[in-house]
Amino acid sequence: MSGEDRLDYLDTVSIRPGVSVLSVLRHLNYKPWFALAEFVDNAVQSFFECRDLLEQLHGKGFKVKVRINIDSRRPGRISVIDNAGGIAREDFPRAFRPAAVPTNTSGLSEFGMGMKSAACWFSPRWYVRTKALREAVERTVRFDVDKIVHDQLEELGITRASTDEDLHFTEVVLEDLHHVPVKKTVNKIKEHLTDIYRVFIREGLLELYFNDERLTYTEPTILTTPYVRDKGGETRTWRKDIHFDFGEGLCVTGFAALRDPGNFARCGFALFRRGRLIQGSGDEGYRPPLIYGQPGSFRSLRLFGELHLEGFEVSHTKDGFRWDENEQPFLELLKDDLDSDDLPLLRQADDYRALASKNVRKQAAQKAVDRAVETMQQTLPAALPAIADEPPAETPTQSLSAQTVLARRELTIDFRGKKWLIKVELTDEPAESQWLSISDQLGSDTAPNVIEIRVALAHPFMVNFAQTDPEDVEALLRVAAALALAEKLARLSGQKYTGTIRRNLNDILREALSQI
């Protein structure tokens, strides 16, 4: 009997060497979308390797379809099934050995660890059922990591079943999950996977389904307007192609553009290799400070792009590039290209201002109202009674106690013949329970009235809604200043206990509206 015939009748598959490493894989620093991407990578790579045979069988235009289904009910279950070429018999012994590098390392499967590491990260018990194209055998291999490690198993049994030669698929099922994706994570997984495989989806090669929903990538709208510094100039489309070559097989191609409308969460560059996104998916766009400046900059609102890096190495989890000494030269070349005089994207992003479209503002408004009302419905019934029963409060007339200050400014204004010295500060005191604190110190004929306005950045409300984005912080600081000055004017008009509204505001924010 030939070696090829014997392989058809194998009852076991070797998982040597180093089976003990399987128990360590659950502690990898994976994100769930990159772990799931390992299974999609295998399906797409199998499609490319078997494309000619698949098109002979099904006709030109055959697409690889991958279906991911997640049951988040404890203990959790994930299944990933594809219609690619399956795991061929000659690849079967290698496919289940840790770190067994495939023969072809020029595609999406190159380290020999993807399926094993992702499956063991998610689950202690999982199995693979596969049927290779033009073979008459369906094979199933089951992994029980605890049993493998405890018994130092070096071979696993193969369950075989005869079937039609023209069938082809691979199904991976993960059970009793270590990491069970819940609602927010599930939404992020969909967003990130759509980004990671946007090129294959865009080219019509891949149909990717998540819990029976087909994932589609929506192309951002690109800003079309004259250059801000050229009043009355011609309208331009703010998109440019990028191409530069480092030599030694390293090159970068792609495009950069400005979004319309702007979107902080969705800006940044997406970095690809071999058509698959490596870095910059979802709300984690690649935003190097050399290009984008400080977080919250106007560049961070509009600048985005897709860059394809060839010849660069990636991490074994394929969630980042191994730059070695190449990142700084790459960024310097990119920056020069982005702001060249033919289409100065950076200068346009810095200077351009526009109101978002009505449709975008409507969507944002509805989302904000829905979230705020849901939170109020859950929290206000319990919080309001105790707040309403508190005695009236008046504005302090002494200086505020010292705290750790992150930023402070002062200004002096004239109001009806009297000088007001207004002190504004943002503090970082973790124990501060008041979002807004003020004091009103009356002056004299020679000394101004002093009004202190303090907003606590470490307050839960700020932590959840406005930590590092300067525009968010500024907006809330302006609201706080308006409340403080309105309280001062109400007191001047003879109103008593004007501090009661601010005290109640602080209590409601702390007890109810700081929650997400």
Short mmCIF file of C-alpha atoms in Angstrom, two decimals:
data_model
loop_
_atom_site.label_atom_id
_atom_site.label_comp_id
_atom_site.label_asym_id
_atom_site.label_seq_id
_atom_site.Cartn_x
_atom_site.Cartn_y
_atom_site.Cartn_z
CA MET A 1 0.00 0.00 0.00
CA SER A 2 1.41 3.40 -0.97
CA GLY A 3 1.98 6.20 1.52
CA GLU A 4 -0.86 8.15 -0.10
CA ASP A 5 -3.28 5.22 0.34
CA ARG A 6 -2.23 4.74 3.95
CA LEU A 7 -3.03 8.37 4.69
CA ASP A 8 -6.65 7.74 3.67
CA TYR A 9 -6.93 5.20 6.48
CA LEU A 10 -5.13 7.04 9.27
CA ASP A 11 -6.95 6.67 12.57
CA THR A 12 -4.93 9.35 14.39
CA VAL A 13 -3.21 12.65 13.77
CA SER A 14 0.01 13.70 15.48
CA ILE A 15 0.01 16.89 17.57
CA ARG A 16 3.70 16.63 18.49
CA PRO A 17 5.81 18.41 19.58
CA GLY A 18 5.18 20.55 22.63
CA VAL A 19 1.55 19.72 23.42
CA SER A 20 1.91 21.48 26.79
CA VAL A 21 1.94 24.80 24.94
CA LEU A 22 -1.78 24.32 24.20
CA SER A 23 -2.72 25.15 27.80
CA VAL A 24 -0.77 28.41 27.64
CA LEU A 25 -2.52 29.69 24.52
CA ARG A 26 -5.62 30.81 26.45
CA HIS A 27 -3.44 33.54 28.01
CA LEU A 28 -2.42 35.13 24.69
CA ASN A 29 -3.12 38.84 24.38
CA TYR A 30 -5.75 38.32 21.67
CA LYS A 31 -8.70 40.52 20.92
CA PRO A 32 -11.75 38.42 19.96
CA TRP A 33 -11.99 39.83 16.42
CA PHE A 34 -8.37 38.96 15.69
CA ALA A 35 -8.86 35.48 17.14
CA LEU A 36 -11.91 34.91 14.92
CA ALA A 37 -9.98 36.34 11.99
CA GLU A 38 -7.60 33.36 12.16
CA PHE A 39 -10.42 31.06 11.04
CA VAL A 40 -11.46 33.44 8.26
CA ASP A 41 -7.82 33.68 7.13
CA ASN A 42 -7.67 29.90 6.76
CA ALA A 43 -10.88 29.89 4.70
CA VAL A 44 -9.73 32.69 2.39
CA GLN A 45 -6.31 31.07 1.92
CA SER A 46 -7.93 27.71 1.15
CA PHE A 47 -10.12 29.44 -1.43
CA PHE A 48 -7.12 30.98 -3.18
CA GLU A 49 -5.22 27.68 -3.22
CA CYS A 50 -8.21 25.73 -4.59
CA ARG A 51 -9.73 28.49 -6.72
CA ASP A 52 -9.21 26.81 -10.08
CA LEU A 53 -10.84 23.56 -8.93
CA LEU A 54 -13.68 25.41 -7.20
CA GLU A 55 -14.40 27.44 -10.34
CA GLN A 56 -14.28 24.29 -12.47
CA LEU A 57 -16.93 22.80 -10.19
CA HIS A 58 -19.13 25.86 -9.61
CA GLY A 59 -18.25 28.23 -12.43
CA LYS A 60 -16.49 31.57 -12.61
CA GLY A 61 -17.44 34.01 -9.89
CA PHE A 62 -17.45 31.44 -7.09
CA LYS A 63 -17.14 33.20 -3.72
CA VAL A 64 -15.85 31.86 -0.44
CA LYS A 65 -18.54 32.11 2.22
CA VAL A 66 -17.69 32.13 5.92
CA ARG A 67 -20.39 31.98 8.57
CA ILE A 68 -19.61 32.84 12.19
CA ASN A 69 -22.27 32.12 14.79
CA ILE A 70 -21.90 33.00 18.46
CA ASP A 71 -24.16 31.77 21.26
CA SER A 72 -23.36 34.09 24.19
CA ARG A 73 -25.44 32.13 26.69
CA ARG A 74 -23.17 30.50 29.24
CA PRO A 75 -21.06 28.44 28.79
CA GLY A 76 -20.93 29.90 25.28
CA ARG A 77 -20.42 28.37 21.85
CA ILE A 78 -18.89 29.59 18.59
CA SER A 79 -19.05 27.91 15.21
CA VAL A 80 -17.20 28.96 12.06
CA ILE A 81 -18.00 27.19 8.81
CA ASP A 82 -16.73 27.91 5.31
CA ASN A 83 -17.25 26.53 1.82
CA ALA A 84 -13.59 26.71 0.77
CA GLY A 85 -11.47 23.75 -0.27
CA GLY A 86 -11.30 21.97 3.09
CA ILE A 87 -8.17 20.53 4.70
CA ALA A 88 -6.63 18.19 2.15
CA ARG A 89 -5.34 14.80 3.20
CA GLU A 90 -1.71 15.71 2.55
CA ASP A 91 -2.10 18.76 4.81
CA PHE A 92 -3.99 16.98 7.56
CA PRO A 93 -1.03 15.85 9.72
CA ARG A 94 0.55 19.34 9.60
CA ALA A 95 -2.69 21.26 10.23
CA PHE A 96 -3.01 20.13 13.85
CA ARG A 97 0.61 20.26 15.02
CA PRO A 98 1.55 23.45 16.91
CA ALA A 99 3.94 25.68 14.96
CA ALA A 100 4.02 23.39 11.92
CA VAL A 101 4.68 26.02 9.25
CA PRO A 102 2.74 25.49 5.99
CA THR A 103 4.61 24.86 2.75
CA ASN A 104 3.26 28.11 1.28
CA THR A 105 3.95 31.02 3.64
CA SER A 106 3.21 33.78 1.12
CA GLY A 107 -0.51 33.89 1.90
CA LEU A 108 -2.67 34.54 4.95
CA SER A 109 -1.64 31.36 6.80
CA GLU A 110 2.08 31.54 7.48
CA PHE A 111 2.96 30.71 11.11
CA GLY A 112 1.28 27.33 11.57
CA MET A 113 -0.39 28.49 14.79
CA GLY A 114 -3.44 30.50 13.78
CA MET A 115 -6.25 27.98 14.12
CA LYS A 116 -4.71 26.25 17.13
CA SER A 117 -3.88 29.42 19.07
CA ALA A 118 -7.23 31.11 18.39
CA ALA A 119 -9.24 27.99 19.20
CA CYS A 120 -7.36 27.35 22.47
CA TRP A 121 -7.65 31.06 23.41
CA PHE A 122 -11.40 30.83 23.09
CA SER A 123 -12.07 27.31 24.30
CA PRO A 124 -10.72 24.30 26.22
CA ARG A 125 -12.78 21.94 24.06
CA TRP A 126 -13.12 22.31 20.32
CA TYR A 127 -13.30 20.25 17.17
CA VAL A 128 -12.68 20.57 13.46
CA ARG A 129 -14.85 18.83 10.88
CA THR A 130 -13.62 19.11 7.32
CA LYS A 131 -14.21 17.70 3.88
CA ALA A 132 -11.59 18.40 1.22
CA LEU A 133 -12.54 18.94 -2.40
CA ARG A 134 -12.19 15.87 -4.63
CA GLU A 135 -11.84 13.53 -1.65
CA ALA A 136 -14.46 11.03 -0.56
CA VAL A 137 -13.76 11.25 3.20
CA GLU A 138 -15.03 13.68 5.83
CA ARG A 139 -12.74 13.87 8.87
CA THR A 140 -13.28 15.18 12.40
CA VAL A 141 -10.62 15.83 15.06
CA ARG A 142 -11.56 16.76 18.65
CA PHE A 143 -9.38 18.69 21.10
CA ASP A 144 -9.79 18.53 24.88
CA VAL A 145 -6.87 20.67 26.02
CA ASP A 146 -6.99 19.67 29.70
CA LYS A 147 -6.99 15.98 28.81
CA ILE A 148 -4.25 16.41 26.20
CA VAL A 149 -1.96 18.18 28.68
CA HIS A 150 -2.80 15.96 31.67
CA ASP A 151 -2.30 12.71 29.76
CA GLN A 152 0.54 14.13 27.58
CA LEU A 153 -1.28 12.90 24.49
CA GLU A 154 0.73 13.17 21.29
CA GLU A 155 -1.91 11.83 18.91
CA LEU A 156 -5.64 12.47 18.52
CA GLY A 157 -8.21 10.17 17.00
CA ILE A 158 -9.74 10.93 13.62
CA THR A 159 -13.41 10.21 13.00
CA ARG A 160 -14.03 9.43 9.33
CA ALA A 161 -17.16 9.22 7.24
CA SER A 162 -17.59 8.52 3.53
CA THR A 163 -19.25 11.27 1.52
CA ASP A 164 -19.58 12.89 -1.92
CA GLU A 165 -16.29 13.89 -3.56
CA ASP A 166 -17.71 17.24 -4.68
CA LEU A 167 -18.52 18.42 -1.15
CA HIS A 168 -16.03 20.85 0.41
CA PHE A 169 -16.12 22.70 3.73
CA THR A 170 -14.46 23.19 7.10
CA GLU A 171 -16.32 23.70 10.36
CA VAL A 172 -14.64 24.72 13.63
CA VAL A 173 -16.77 24.52 16.78
CA LEU A 174 -15.59 26.02 20.07
CA GLU A 175 -17.37 25.02 23.28
CA ASP A 176 -17.35 26.01 26.97
CA LEU A 177 -15.70 29.32 26.16
CA HIS A 178 -13.00 31.03 28.22
CA HIS A 179 -14.00 34.33 26.61
CA VAL A 180 -17.73 34.71 25.93
CA PRO A 181 -18.48 37.70 23.68
CA VAL A 182 -21.41 39.72 25.06
CA LYS A 183 -23.51 42.47 23.49
CA LYS A 184 -21.00 45.32 23.20
CA THR A 185 -18.19 42.97 22.23
CA VAL A 186 -20.37 41.30 19.61
CA ASN A 187 -21.05 44.66 17.96
CA LYS A 188 -17.33 45.50 17.98
CA ILE A 189 -16.49 42.09 16.49
CA LYS A 190 -18.82 42.78 13.54
CA GLU A 191 -17.29 46.21 13.01
CA HIS A 192 -13.70 45.00 13.18
CA LEU A 193 -14.19 41.92 11.01
CA THR A 194 -15.87 44.03 8.33
CA ASP A 195 -12.83 46.31 8.34
CA ILE A 196 -10.28 43.49 8.40
CA TYR A 197 -11.72 41.82 5.29
CA ARG A 198 -12.99 44.92 3.46
CA VAL A 199 -10.68 44.34 0.49
CA PHE A 200 -11.93 40.80 -0.17
CA ILE A 201 -15.54 41.88 0.45
CA ARG A 202 -15.12 44.89 -1.86
CA GLU A 203 -13.64 42.70 -4.62
CA GLY A 204 -16.52 40.24 -4.40
CA LEU A 205 -14.32 37.32 -3.32
CA LEU A 206 -15.69 36.86 0.20
CA GLU A 207 -19.13 36.75 1.75
CA LEU A 208 -18.79 37.03 5.52
CA TYR A 209 -21.77 36.34 7.77
CA PHE A 210 -22.04 37.00 11.49
CA ASN A 211 -25.00 35.42 13.31
CA ASP A 212 -26.71 35.17 9.88
CA GLU A 213 -26.13 38.88 9.11
CA ARG A 214 -24.09 39.49 5.99
CA LEU A 215 -21.33 41.99 6.74
CA THR A 216 -20.91 44.79 4.21
CA TYR A 217 -18.35 47.56 4.13
CA THR A 218 -19.61 51.12 3.59
CA GLU A 219 -17.13 53.39 1.85
CA PRO A 220 -16.66 56.74 3.64
CA THR A 221 -17.74 59.86 1.80
CA ILE A 222 -14.75 61.98 0.80
CA LEU A 223 -14.66 65.73 1.31
CA THR A 224 -15.20 67.74 -1.88
CA THR A 225 -14.64 71.45 -1.43
CA PRO A 226 -12.18 74.22 -2.39
CA TYR A 227 -8.92 74.59 -0.51
CA VAL A 228 -9.55 76.67 2.62
CA ARG A 229 -6.50 78.88 1.96
CA ASP A 230 -7.56 79.54 -1.62
CA LYS A 231 -10.79 81.52 -1.29
CA GLY A 232 -12.88 81.15 -4.40
CA GLY A 233 -10.65 78.38 -5.75
CA GLU A 234 -11.88 75.38 -7.68
CA THR A 235 -13.54 72.47 -5.94
CA ARG A 236 -11.22 69.57 -5.16
CA THR A 237 -11.76 65.98 -4.10
CA TRP A 238 -9.56 65.53 -1.04
CA ARG A 239 -8.11 62.14 -1.85
CA LYS A 240 -4.65 61.22 -3.13
CA ASP A 241 -2.82 58.03 -4.05
CA ILE A 242 0.16 57.03 -1.94
CA HIS A 243 3.20 55.16 -3.20
CA PHE A 244 6.75 54.98 -1.99
CA ASP A 245 9.43 52.33 -2.08
CA PHE A 246 11.98 51.67 0.68
CA GLY A 247 14.04 49.25 -1.35
CA GLU A 248 14.92 45.74 -0.19
CA GLY A 249 11.38 44.57 -1.00
CA LEU A 250 9.62 47.10 1.26
CA CYS A 251 6.97 49.29 -0.36
CA VAL A 252 3.75 51.12 0.53
CA THR A 253 0.77 51.79 -1.73
CA GLY A 254 -2.76 52.99 -1.09
CA PHE A 255 -4.57 56.26 -0.58
CA ALA A 256 -5.22 58.98 1.97
CA ALA A 257 -8.28 61.21 2.14
CA LEU A 258 -10.45 63.48 4.28
CA ARG A 259 -13.86 62.31 5.48
CA ASP A 260 -17.08 64.25 5.07
CA PRO A 261 -18.52 64.46 7.65
CA GLY A 262 -15.73 64.10 10.17
CA ASN A 263 -15.76 61.20 12.60
CA PHE A 264 -13.23 60.86 15.43
CA ALA A 265 -13.98 57.17 16.02
CA ARG A 266 -13.60 56.12 12.40
CA CYS A 267 -10.56 58.15 11.37
CA GLY A 268 -7.01 56.93 11.19
CA PHE A 269 -5.20 54.72 8.72
CA ALA A 270 -5.95 51.07 8.05
CA LEU A 271 -2.72 49.13 7.41
CA PHE A 272 -2.94 46.04 5.21
CA ARG A 273 -0.69 43.25 4.09
CA ARG A 274 -1.63 40.74 1.41
CA GLY A 275 -5.12 42.25 1.23
CA ARG A 276 -5.89 41.60 4.89
CA LEU A 277 -6.00 44.42 7.46
CA ILE A 278 -3.34 44.05 10.15
CA GLN A 279 -3.66 47.30 12.13
CA GLY A 280 -6.27 50.05 12.33
CA SER A 281 -9.68 48.35 12.30
CA GLY A 282 -12.88 49.66 13.86
CA ASP A 283 -12.32 52.56 16.23
CA GLU A 284 -8.63 51.69 16.57
CA GLY A 285 -7.33 53.50 13.49
CA TYR A 286 -3.57 53.93 13.17
CA ARG A 287 -3.06 57.55 14.31
CA PRO A 288 0.67 58.21 14.87
CA PRO A 289 1.27 61.55 16.67
CA LEU A 290 3.78 62.63 14.02
CA ILE A 291 0.89 62.71 11.54
CA TYR A 292 -2.13 63.45 13.74
CA GLY A 293 -0.73 65.59 16.53
CA GLN A 294 -2.61 65.54 19.83
CA PRO A 295 -5.73 63.37 20.35
CA GLY A 296 -8.83 65.31 19.36
CA SER A 297 -7.05 67.35 16.69
CA PHE A 298 -8.94 68.33 13.54
CA ARG A 299 -6.76 65.88 11.64
CA SER A 300 -8.14 63.16 13.91
CA LEU A 301 -11.63 64.19 12.80
CA ARG A 302 -11.16 63.77 9.04
CA LEU A 303 -7.88 62.14 7.93
CA PHE A 304 -8.12 58.46 6.99
CA GLY A 305 -6.79 56.07 4.40
CA GLU A 306 -5.80 52.58 3.39
CA LEU A 307 -2.12 51.67 3.12
CA HIS A 308 -0.87 48.33 1.84
CA LEU A 309 2.56 47.41 3.22
CA GLU A 310 4.46 44.69 1.43
CA GLY A 311 7.67 43.08 2.67
CA PHE A 312 7.02 44.04 6.30
CA GLU A 313 6.81 41.38 9.02
CA VAL A 314 3.77 41.04 11.28
CA SER A 315 3.19 39.67 14.79
CA HIS A 316 2.22 36.00 15.06
CA THR A 317 -1.30 37.07 16.08
CA LYS A 318 -1.45 39.29 12.95
CA ASP A 319 -2.67 42.33 14.88
CA GLY A 320 0.34 44.59 14.34
CA PHE A 321 3.45 45.15 12.25
CA ARG A 322 6.99 44.42 13.39
CA TRP A 323 8.52 47.67 12.26
CA ASP A 324 12.09 47.13 13.41
CA GLU A 325 13.68 50.48 12.44
CA ASN A 326 11.31 51.24 9.59
CA GLU A 327 8.40 53.03 11.26
CA GLN A 328 10.03 56.45 11.61
CA PRO A 329 11.19 56.63 7.96
CA PHE A 330 7.76 55.38 6.90
CA LEU A 331 6.01 58.13 8.88
CA GLU A 332 8.31 60.86 7.63
CA LEU A 333 7.74 59.86 4.00
CA LEU A 334 4.01 59.59 4.62
CA LYS A 335 3.79 63.01 6.25
CA ASP A 336 5.66 64.68 3.39
CA ASP A 337 3.38 63.00 0.87
CA LEU A 338 0.20 63.88 2.77
CA ASP A 339 0.95 67.59 2.85
CA SER A 340 2.60 68.10 -0.53
CA ASP A 341 1.51 71.27 -2.29
CA ASP A 342 -0.42 69.45 -5.03
CA LEU A 343 -3.07 68.40 -2.45
CA PRO A 344 -2.18 69.46 1.12
CA LEU A 345 -4.41 67.12 3.11
CA LEU A 346 -2.97 68.04 6.50
CA ARG A 347 -3.37 71.79 6.04
CA GLN A 348 -6.91 71.35 4.75
CA ALA A 349 -7.81 69.11 7.72
CA ASP A 350 -6.35 71.63 10.17
CA ASP A 351 -8.28 74.61 8.76
CA TYR A 352 -11.55 73.23 7.38
CA ARG A 353 -14.71 73.71 9.45
CA ALA A 354 -18.19 72.58 8.54
CA LEU A 355 -21.48 71.67 10.13
CA ALA A 356 -22.22 67.99 9.75
CA SER A 357 -25.05 67.09 7.38
CA LYS A 358 -28.57 67.10 8.75
CA ASN A 359 -28.90 63.35 8.31
CA VAL A 360 -25.69 62.67 10.27
CA ARG A 361 -26.73 65.13 12.99
CA LYS A 362 -30.17 63.51 13.14
CA GLN A 363 -28.67 60.04 13.57
CA ALA A 364 -26.31 61.28 16.28
CA ALA A 365 -29.12 63.15 18.03
CA GLN A 366 -31.43 60.14 18.05
CA LYS A 367 -28.67 57.89 19.36
CA ALA A 368 -27.83 60.38 22.13
CA VAL A 369 -31.49 60.81 23.12
CA ASP A 370 -32.09 57.04 23.17
CA ARG A 371 -29.07 56.37 25.38
CA ALA A 372 -29.80 59.25 27.77
CA VAL A 373 -33.47 58.36 28.17
CA GLU A 374 -32.71 54.67 28.76
CA THR A 375 -30.24 55.64 31.49
CA MET A 376 -32.71 58.05 33.11
CA GLN A 377 -35.44 55.45 33.06
CA GLN A 378 -33.18 53.01 34.89
CA THR A 379 -31.64 55.38 37.45
CA LEU A 380 -33.85 58.38 38.24
CA PRO A 381 -36.68 56.62 40.16
CA ALA A 382 -34.21 55.51 42.84
CA ALA A 383 -32.06 58.64 42.87
CA LEU A 384 -34.53 61.54 42.86
CA PRO A 385 -36.41 61.04 46.17
CA ALA A 386 -33.32 61.38 48.38
CA ILE A 387 -32.06 64.36 46.39
CA ALA A 388 -35.44 66.14 46.61
CA ASP A 389 -35.50 65.82 50.42
CA GLU A 390 -32.16 67.57 50.96
CA PRO A 391 -32.30 71.07 52.52
CA PRO A 392 -31.69 74.17 50.36
CA ALA A 393 -28.06 75.05 49.67
CA GLU A 394 -26.32 78.38 49.25
CA THR A 395 -23.18 79.25 47.32
CA PRO A 396 -19.93 79.10 49.34
CA THR A 397 -18.30 82.47 49.93
CA GLN A 398 -14.86 81.11 50.80
CA SER A 399 -12.13 79.88 48.47
CA LEU A 400 -12.35 76.31 47.22
CA SER A 401 -10.06 73.83 48.91
CA ALA A 402 -6.78 73.01 47.15
CA GLN A 403 -6.80 70.07 44.72
CA THR A 404 -4.53 68.59 42.07
CA VAL A 405 -4.96 70.93 39.11
CA LEU A 406 -4.57 69.78 35.50
CA ALA A 407 -5.25 73.15 33.91
CA ARG A 408 -6.08 76.66 35.16
CA ARG A 409 -6.80 80.07 33.61
CA GLU A 410 -8.06 83.40 34.93
CA LEU A 411 -9.84 86.30 33.29
CA THR A 412 -11.07 89.71 34.47
CA ILE A 413 -14.24 91.37 33.18
CA ASP A 414 -16.16 94.53 34.01
CA PHE A 415 -19.78 94.08 35.00
CA ARG A 416 -21.81 97.20 35.73
CA GLY A 417 -18.94 99.13 37.14
CA LYS A 418 -17.51 96.24 39.18
CA LYS A 419 -14.56 94.03 38.29
CA TRP A 420 -15.02 90.27 38.37
CA LEU A 421 -12.02 87.95 38.59
CA ILE A 422 -13.11 84.58 37.21
CA LYS A 423 -10.89 81.58 37.91
CA VAL A 424 -11.47 78.42 35.87
CA GLU A 425 -9.77 75.13 36.61
CA LEU A 426 -9.91 71.45 35.78
CA THR A 427 -8.84 69.16 38.60
CA ASP A 428 -7.84 65.52 38.93
CA GLU A 429 -8.92 64.63 42.45
CA PRO A 430 -10.19 61.01 42.50
CA ALA A 431 -12.19 61.53 45.70
CA GLU A 432 -14.07 64.61 44.42
CA SER A 433 -17.81 63.86 44.40
CA GLN A 434 -18.90 67.18 42.86
CA TRP A 435 -18.75 67.57 39.10
CA LEU A 436 -19.04 71.36 39.39
CA SER A 437 -17.82 73.39 42.35
CA ILE A 438 -17.94 77.18 42.62
CA SER A 439 -17.30 79.91 45.15
CA ASP A 440 -18.43 83.55 45.12
CA GLN A 441 -16.22 85.88 47.13
CA LEU A 442 -17.38 89.47 47.37
CA GLY A 443 -14.73 92.10 46.79
CA SER A 444 -14.38 95.67 47.97
CA ASP A 445 -14.01 99.08 46.42
CA THR A 446 -10.46 98.20 45.47
CA ALA A 447 -10.63 94.41 45.14
CA PRO A 448 -12.69 92.52 42.52
CA ASN A 449 -15.34 89.93 43.15
CA VAL A 450 -13.76 86.50 42.79
CA ILE A 451 -15.68 83.66 41.19
CA GLU A 452 -14.03 80.23 41.19
CA ILE A 453 -15.32 77.61 38.75
CA ARG A 454 -13.96 74.08 39.10
CA VAL A 455 -14.82 70.99 37.05
CA ALA A 456 -13.58 67.57 38.25
CA LEU A 457 -12.13 65.53 35.38
CA ALA A 458 -11.90 62.44 37.60
CA HIS A 459 -15.66 62.57 38.27
CA PRO A 460 -17.44 59.45 36.86
CA PHE A 461 -19.43 61.62 34.46
CA MET A 462 -16.26 62.98 32.86
CA VAL A 463 -14.52 59.59 32.95
CA ASN A 464 -17.35 58.06 30.93
CA PHE A 465 -18.06 60.91 28.53
CA ALA A 466 -15.17 63.38 28.25
CA GLN A 467 -11.67 62.37 29.30
CA THR A 468 -9.13 63.15 26.61
CA ASP A 469 -10.97 64.67 23.65
CA PRO A 470 -10.37 68.44 24.02
CA GLU A 471 -13.60 69.29 22.22
CA ASP A 472 -15.71 67.14 24.55
CA VAL A 473 -14.01 68.59 27.64
CA GLU A 474 -14.33 72.13 26.31
CA ALA A 475 -18.06 71.73 25.59
CA LEU A 476 -18.80 70.51 29.11
CA LEU A 477 -16.55 73.15 30.64
CA ARG A 478 -18.53 75.84 28.82
CA VAL A 479 -21.79 74.40 30.17
CA ALA A 480 -20.32 74.36 33.68
CA ALA A 481 -19.20 77.99 33.36
CA ALA A 482 -22.64 79.01 32.14
CA LEU A 483 -24.27 77.31 35.14
CA ALA A 484 -21.86 78.98 37.55
CA LEU A 485 -22.42 82.45 36.08
CA ALA A 486 -26.19 81.94 35.92
CA GLU A 487 -26.09 81.12 39.64
CA LYS A 488 -24.13 84.32 40.30
CA LEU A 489 -26.61 86.47 38.32
CA ALA A 490 -29.59 84.87 40.07
CA ARG A 491 -28.05 85.74 43.43
CA LEU A 492 -27.50 89.34 42.35
CA SER A 493 -31.19 89.60 41.44
CA GLY A 494 -32.13 88.70 45.03
CA GLN A 495 -32.76 84.97 44.68
CA LYS A 496 -31.94 82.86 47.75
CA TYR A 497 -30.48 79.39 47.91
CA THR A 498 -29.28 79.56 44.31
CA GLY A 499 -26.74 76.82 45.06
CA THR A 500 -29.57 74.30 45.45
CA ILE A 501 -29.85 73.77 41.68
CA ARG A 502 -26.11 73.15 41.33
CA ARG A 503 -26.09 70.86 44.36
CA ASN A 504 -28.97 68.86 42.88
CA LEU A 505 -27.23 68.79 39.50
CA ASN A 506 -24.11 67.31 41.08
CA ASP A 507 -26.13 64.71 42.96
CA ILE A 508 -28.11 63.64 39.88
CA LEU A 509 -24.97 63.35 37.79
CA ARG A 510 -23.22 61.29 40.45
CA GLU A 511 -26.15 59.04 41.41
CA ALA A 512 -27.83 58.57 38.04
CA LEU A 513 -26.51 60.11 34.85
CA SER A 514 -22.85 59.09 35.10
CA GLN A 515 -23.84 55.54 34.28
CA ILE A 516 -23.43 54.16 30.77
#
